[in-house]
């Protein structure tokens, strides 16, 4: 099936939709959606090439970068490729940028992916005030 047909089927009804009272936009929480907005361009279900960026497992720093290939889209387990990015911010950004460029992703998707990666990595960073309190707790 084409991406347009799948989008027409799922646009108003799928398990990941989130609606809020008083807000006109419909949000979506599927794994491949980089921005969290229910739209055909960002949808992780309808599109053939899906790129997802999520934080690493609890207690560890880093990212999990998942890409899907359009070949063999019926075999979901074999379709997704995950890579753990734990080397740091700049090497992670470089890896994401190069793989998205190689996959032919549009510039908007590339910038959204880098923004999401940056937000995740900055949330994992230890703030100076927290570091001081942790040092003082270990000294006692």
XYZ file of N, CA and C in Angstrom:
420
model
N 0.835 -1.181 0.000
C 0.000 0.000 0.000
C 0.879 1.244 0.000
N 0.366 2.279 -0.578
C 1.133 3.516 -0.620
C 0.995 4.259 0.709
N 1.931 5.173 0.939
C 1.922 5.947 2.180
C 0.689 6.842 2.263
N 0.245 7.371 1.123
C -0.946 8.231 1.123
C -2.197 7.466 1.533
N -2.349 6.251 1.031
C -3.506 5.440 1.382
C -3.483 5.061 2.850
N -2.319 4.682 3.361
C -2.199 4.338 4.778
C -2.516 5.551 5.634
N -2.049 6.724 5.230
C -2.323 7.945 5.999
C -3.815 8.254 6.015
N -4.496 8.086 4.891
C -5.929 8.333 4.852
C -6.691 7.388 5.790
N -6.189 6.183 5.959
C -6.853 5.213 6.831
C -6.611 5.539 8.297
N -5.382 5.897 8.659
C -5.033 6.025 10.082
C -5.026 7.454 10.601
N -5.287 8.446 9.791
C -5.063 9.826 10.238
C -5.943 10.253 11.408
N -7.158 9.751 11.498
C -8.031 10.149 12.606
C -8.220 9.052 13.643
N -7.617 7.904 13.430
C -7.894 6.806 14.337
C -6.711 5.837 14.379
N -5.862 5.976 15.369
C -4.844 4.971 15.676
C -4.486 5.070 17.154
N -3.790 4.088 17.652
C -3.586 3.934 19.089
C -2.700 5.010 19.708
N -1.915 5.719 18.907
C -0.950 6.668 19.449
C -1.457 8.109 19.473
N -2.696 8.365 19.058
C -3.229 9.723 19.030
C -3.448 10.269 20.432
N -3.125 11.540 20.611
C -3.343 12.231 21.874
C -4.032 13.553 21.565
N -5.226 13.711 22.103
C -5.968 14.961 21.913
C -6.096 15.644 23.262
N -6.053 16.997 23.229
C -6.192 17.759 24.457
C -7.345 18.731 24.314
N -8.056 18.931 25.391
C -9.182 19.846 25.384
C -8.670 21.279 25.243
N -9.257 22.023 24.330
C -8.879 23.416 24.128
C -7.703 23.623 23.189
N -7.114 22.534 22.659
C -5.987 22.638 21.738
C -6.444 22.094 20.389
N -6.210 22.861 19.329
C -6.690 22.462 18.002
C -5.847 21.350 17.386
N -4.563 21.287 17.709
C -3.686 20.281 17.111
C -3.912 18.913 17.734
N -3.681 17.886 16.931
C -3.714 16.513 17.420
C -2.272 16.030 17.511
N -1.923 15.466 18.652
C -0.564 14.991 18.870
C -0.516 13.479 18.692
N 0.683 12.980 18.470
C 0.848 11.558 18.255
C 2.138 11.103 18.937
N 2.107 9.917 19.529
C 3.256 9.443 20.298
C 3.865 8.173 19.724
N 3.722 7.931 18.420
C 4.341 6.725 17.866
C 5.856 6.883 17.832
N 6.584 5.784 17.840
C 8.046 5.847 17.970
C 8.756 6.593 16.841
N 8.256 6.583 15.645
C 8.954 7.217 14.538
C 8.623 8.673 14.332
N 7.775 9.244 15.157
C 7.373 10.634 15.018
C 8.363 11.508 15.770
N 9.118 12.341 15.049
C 10.179 13.131 15.662
C 9.669 14.352 16.411
N 8.525 14.881 16.009
C 8.039 16.111 16.607
C 6.849 15.908 17.536
N 6.123 14.800 17.366
C 4.982 14.531 18.226
C 3.686 15.099 17.697
N 3.663 15.549 16.458
C 2.459 16.110 15.849
C 1.923 15.122 14.826
N 0.610 14.965 14.802
C -0.027 14.036 13.873
C -0.108 14.689 12.496
N 0.841 14.365 11.625
C 0.855 14.887 10.261
C 1.434 13.822 9.339
N 1.090 13.867 8.046
C 1.592 12.823 7.140
C 3.107 12.841 6.968
N 3.720 14.001 7.053
C 5.162 14.090 6.850
C 5.939 13.485 8.011
N 5.411 13.612 9.232
C 6.122 13.174 10.419
C 5.674 11.817 10.937
N 4.678 11.227 10.332
C 4.088 10.001 10.844
C 5.058 8.831 10.739
N 5.155 8.047 11.791
C 6.053 6.902 11.812
C 5.390 5.616 11.372
N 4.093 5.638 11.142
C 3.382 4.439 10.719
C 3.210 4.413 9.203
N 2.834 5.537 8.636
C 2.485 5.572 7.217
C 3.706 5.669 6.307
N 4.761 6.311 6.732
C 5.916 6.530 5.868
C 6.758 5.264 5.732
N 7.423 5.165 4.608
C 8.261 3.993 4.363
C 9.610 4.117 5.062
N 10.239 5.272 4.970
C 11.502 5.503 5.680
C 11.187 6.193 6.991
N 11.449 5.523 8.094
C 11.153 6.070 9.407
C 12.452 6.161 10.193
N 12.636 7.284 10.859
C 13.816 7.511 11.684
C 13.336 7.877 13.081
N 13.791 7.141 14.075
C 13.374 7.389 15.450
C 14.605 7.604 16.316
N 14.495 8.561 17.219
C 15.569 8.836 18.173
C 14.950 8.814 19.556
N 15.485 7.928 20.411
C 14.968 7.773 21.760
C 16.124 7.733 22.737
N 15.868 8.054 23.997
C 16.949 7.948 24.977
C 17.335 6.497 25.204
N 18.562 6.295 25.633
C 19.040 4.943 25.927
C 18.301 4.395 27.145
N 18.557 3.156 27.463
C 17.880 2.508 28.581
C 18.083 3.300 29.868
N 17.190 3.112 30.806
C 17.233 3.860 32.061
C 18.553 3.616 32.783
N 19.110 4.698 33.284
C 20.366 4.597 34.023
C 21.608 4.755 33.172
N 21.463 4.832 31.857
C 22.620 5.016 30.977
C 22.434 6.268 30.143
N 23.534 6.863 29.773
C 23.481 8.036 28.915
C 23.621 7.610 27.473
N 23.062 8.394 26.578
C 23.193 8.120 25.163
C 21.847 8.054 24.463
N 21.910 7.697 23.187
C 20.731 7.649 22.325
C 20.593 6.281 21.682
N 19.383 5.977 21.265
C 19.124 4.822 20.414
C 18.555 5.374 19.118
N 19.293 5.192 18.035
C 18.900 5.702 16.725
C 18.383 4.535 15.901
N 17.114 4.588 15.522
C 16.472 3.504 14.797
C 16.105 3.975 13.399
N 16.473 3.189 12.408
C 16.075 3.474 11.030
C 15.333 2.268 10.483
N 14.402 2.530 9.599
C 13.705 1.424 8.952
C 13.965 1.494 7.464
N 14.020 0.334 6.855
C 14.262 0.258 5.425
C 12.951 -0.018 4.700
N 12.746 0.565 3.545
C 11.507 0.293 2.819
C 11.453 -1.127 2.259
N 12.606 -1.772 2.108
C 12.638 -3.142 1.598
C 12.219 -4.080 2.718
N 11.318 -4.989 2.428
C 10.864 -5.949 3.430
C 10.047 -5.306 4.516
N 9.176 -4.373 4.157
C 8.412 -3.648 5.164
C 7.406 -4.533 5.881
N 7.114 -5.718 5.356
C 6.180 -6.618 6.037
C 6.863 -7.376 7.173
N 8.170 -7.500 7.109
C 8.920 -8.177 8.167
C 9.436 -7.107 9.131
N 8.658 -6.824 10.139
C 8.928 -5.679 10.996
C 10.217 -5.839 11.794
N 10.485 -7.015 12.331
C 11.694 -7.198 13.135
C 12.960 -7.015 12.311
N 12.962 -7.498 11.078
C 14.137 -7.392 10.227
C 14.243 -6.011 9.595
N 13.151 -5.283 9.593
C 13.091 -3.994 8.920
C 13.812 -2.902 9.705
N 13.757 -2.940 11.019
C 14.326 -1.878 11.844
C 15.772 -2.181 12.200
N 16.597 -1.151 12.118
C 17.996 -1.254 12.540
C 18.223 -0.259 13.667
N 18.717 -0.763 14.787
C 18.976 0.094 15.944
C 20.471 0.240 16.139
N 20.869 1.437 16.507
C 22.267 1.647 16.848
C 22.328 2.509 18.105
N 23.132 2.088 19.051
C 23.311 2.827 20.296
C 24.427 3.834 20.099
N 24.147 5.078 20.410
C 25.128 6.158 20.273
C 25.488 6.646 21.676
N 26.684 6.272 22.143
C 27.094 6.600 23.509
C 28.420 7.339 23.567
N 28.975 7.721 22.424
C 30.318 8.300 22.424
C 30.342 9.746 22.866
N 29.240 10.438 22.780
C 29.191 11.844 23.125
C 28.267 12.572 22.170
N 28.142 13.881 22.377
C 27.175 14.647 21.595
C 27.622 14.823 20.145
N 28.818 15.322 19.939
C 29.246 15.621 18.569
C 29.360 14.389 17.681
N 29.966 13.301 18.147
C 29.979 12.105 17.301
C 28.581 11.554 17.029
N 27.681 11.685 17.998
C 26.305 11.217 17.795
C 25.609 12.052 16.731
N 25.771 13.367 16.809
C 25.169 14.246 15.802
C 25.722 13.924 14.415
N 27.015 13.688 14.336
C 27.640 13.387 13.050
C 27.086 12.088 12.470
N 26.931 11.072 13.313
C 26.386 9.792 12.866
C 24.959 9.951 12.364
N 24.147 10.678 13.108
C 22.755 10.888 12.708
C 22.691 11.665 11.406
N 23.462 12.742 11.314
C 23.447 13.579 10.113
C 23.872 12.786 8.878
N 24.943 12.012 8.990
C 25.437 11.262 7.840
C 24.489 10.147 7.425
N 23.894 9.466 8.380
C 22.986 8.379 8.010
C 21.696 8.916 7.404
N 21.204 10.047 7.890
C 20.001 10.635 7.292
C 20.286 11.187 5.902
N 21.447 11.771 5.737
C 21.819 12.281 4.420
C 21.964 11.133 3.424
N 22.554 10.024 3.866
C 22.717 8.862 3.003
C 21.402 8.202 2.650
N 20.429 8.293 3.542
C 19.116 7.695 3.288
C 18.235 8.595 2.434
N 18.678 9.808 2.179
C 17.908 10.725 1.341
C 16.761 11.394 2.077
N 16.905 11.575 3.381
C 15.856 12.227 4.159
C 15.829 13.721 3.841
N 14.656 14.336 3.835
C 14.568 15.777 3.583
C 15.267 16.579 4.681
N 15.612 17.800 4.354
C 16.345 18.661 5.285
C 15.550 18.922 6.561
N 14.237 19.076 6.456
C 13.399 19.308 7.634
C 13.480 18.133 8.612
N 13.428 16.922 8.069
C 13.501 15.729 8.910
C 14.875 15.644 9.568
N 15.928 15.986 8.817
C 17.278 15.962 9.390
C 17.404 16.944 10.545
N 16.868 18.149 10.368
C 16.976 19.147 11.431
C 16.133 18.751 12.644
N 14.955 18.157 12.414
C 14.135 17.694 13.531
C 14.834 16.577 14.305
N 15.492 15.682 13.585
C 16.201 14.583 14.241
C 17.349 15.120 15.103
N 18.077 16.083 14.577
C 19.181 16.660 15.350
C 18.668 17.434 16.562
N 17.532 18.116 16.412
C 16.946 18.830 17.543
C 16.526 17.868 18.648
N 15.905 16.767 18.243
C 15.459 15.786 19.231
C 16.655 15.152 19.938
N 17.696 14.824 19.185
C 18.895 14.246 19.785
C 19.532 15.228 20.759
N 19.575 16.488 20.385
C 20.152 17.508 21.246
C 19.352 17.653 22.534
N 18.033 17.629 22.425
C 17.185 17.759 23.610
C 17.368 16.567 24.546
N 17.464 15.383 23.995
C 17.643 14.194 24.824
C 18.998 14.223 25.525
N 20.047 14.556 24.784
C 21.385 14.579 25.381
C 21.525 15.687 26.421
N 20.891 16.842 26.182
C 20.978 17.918 27.170
C 20.189 17.576 28.429
N 19.121 16.784 28.297
C 18.388 16.376 29.496
C 19.172 15.358 30.314
N 20.069 14.622 29.680
C 20.881 13.628 30.383
C 22.126 14.239 31.017
N 22.457 15.461 30.642
C 23.652 16.108 31.162
C 23.453 16.480 32.632
N 24.483 16.299 33.433
C 24.412 16.648 34.849
C 24.653 18.136 34.985
N 23.742 18.806 35.656
C 23.865 20.244 35.842
C 24.862 20.539 36.963
N 25.559 21.679 36.912
C 26.587 21.983 37.915
C 26.071 21.985 39.346
N 24.869 22.485 39.598
C 24.324 22.510 40.949
C 24.103 21.091 41.464
N 23.632 20.195 40.589
C 23.417 18.808 41.004
C 24.755 18.113 41.262
N 25.766 18.444 40.483
C 27.075 17.822 40.666
C 27.669 18.214 42.017
N 27.505 19.472 42.436
C 28.027 19.915 43.728
C 27.345 19.179 44.872
N 26.025 19.014 44.785
C 25.319 18.339 45.870
C 25.695 16.858 45.916
N 25.930 16.243 44.769
C 26.343 14.833 44.754
C 27.740 14.670 45.357
N 28.658 15.607 45.073
C 30.005 15.538 45.645
C 29.958 15.708 47.166
N 29.126 16.641 47.634
C 29.061 16.875 49.070
C 28.440 15.686 49.789
N 27.513 14.974 49.139
C 26.912 13.792 49.753
C 27.926 12.647 49.844
N 28.779 12.522 48.833
C 29.762 11.431 48.851
C 30.883 11.692 49.845
N 31.211 12.937 50.142
C 32.280 13.280 51.091
C 31.884 12.987 52.529
N 30.601 13.066 52.828
C 30.145 12.871 54.224
C 30.161 11.434 54.633
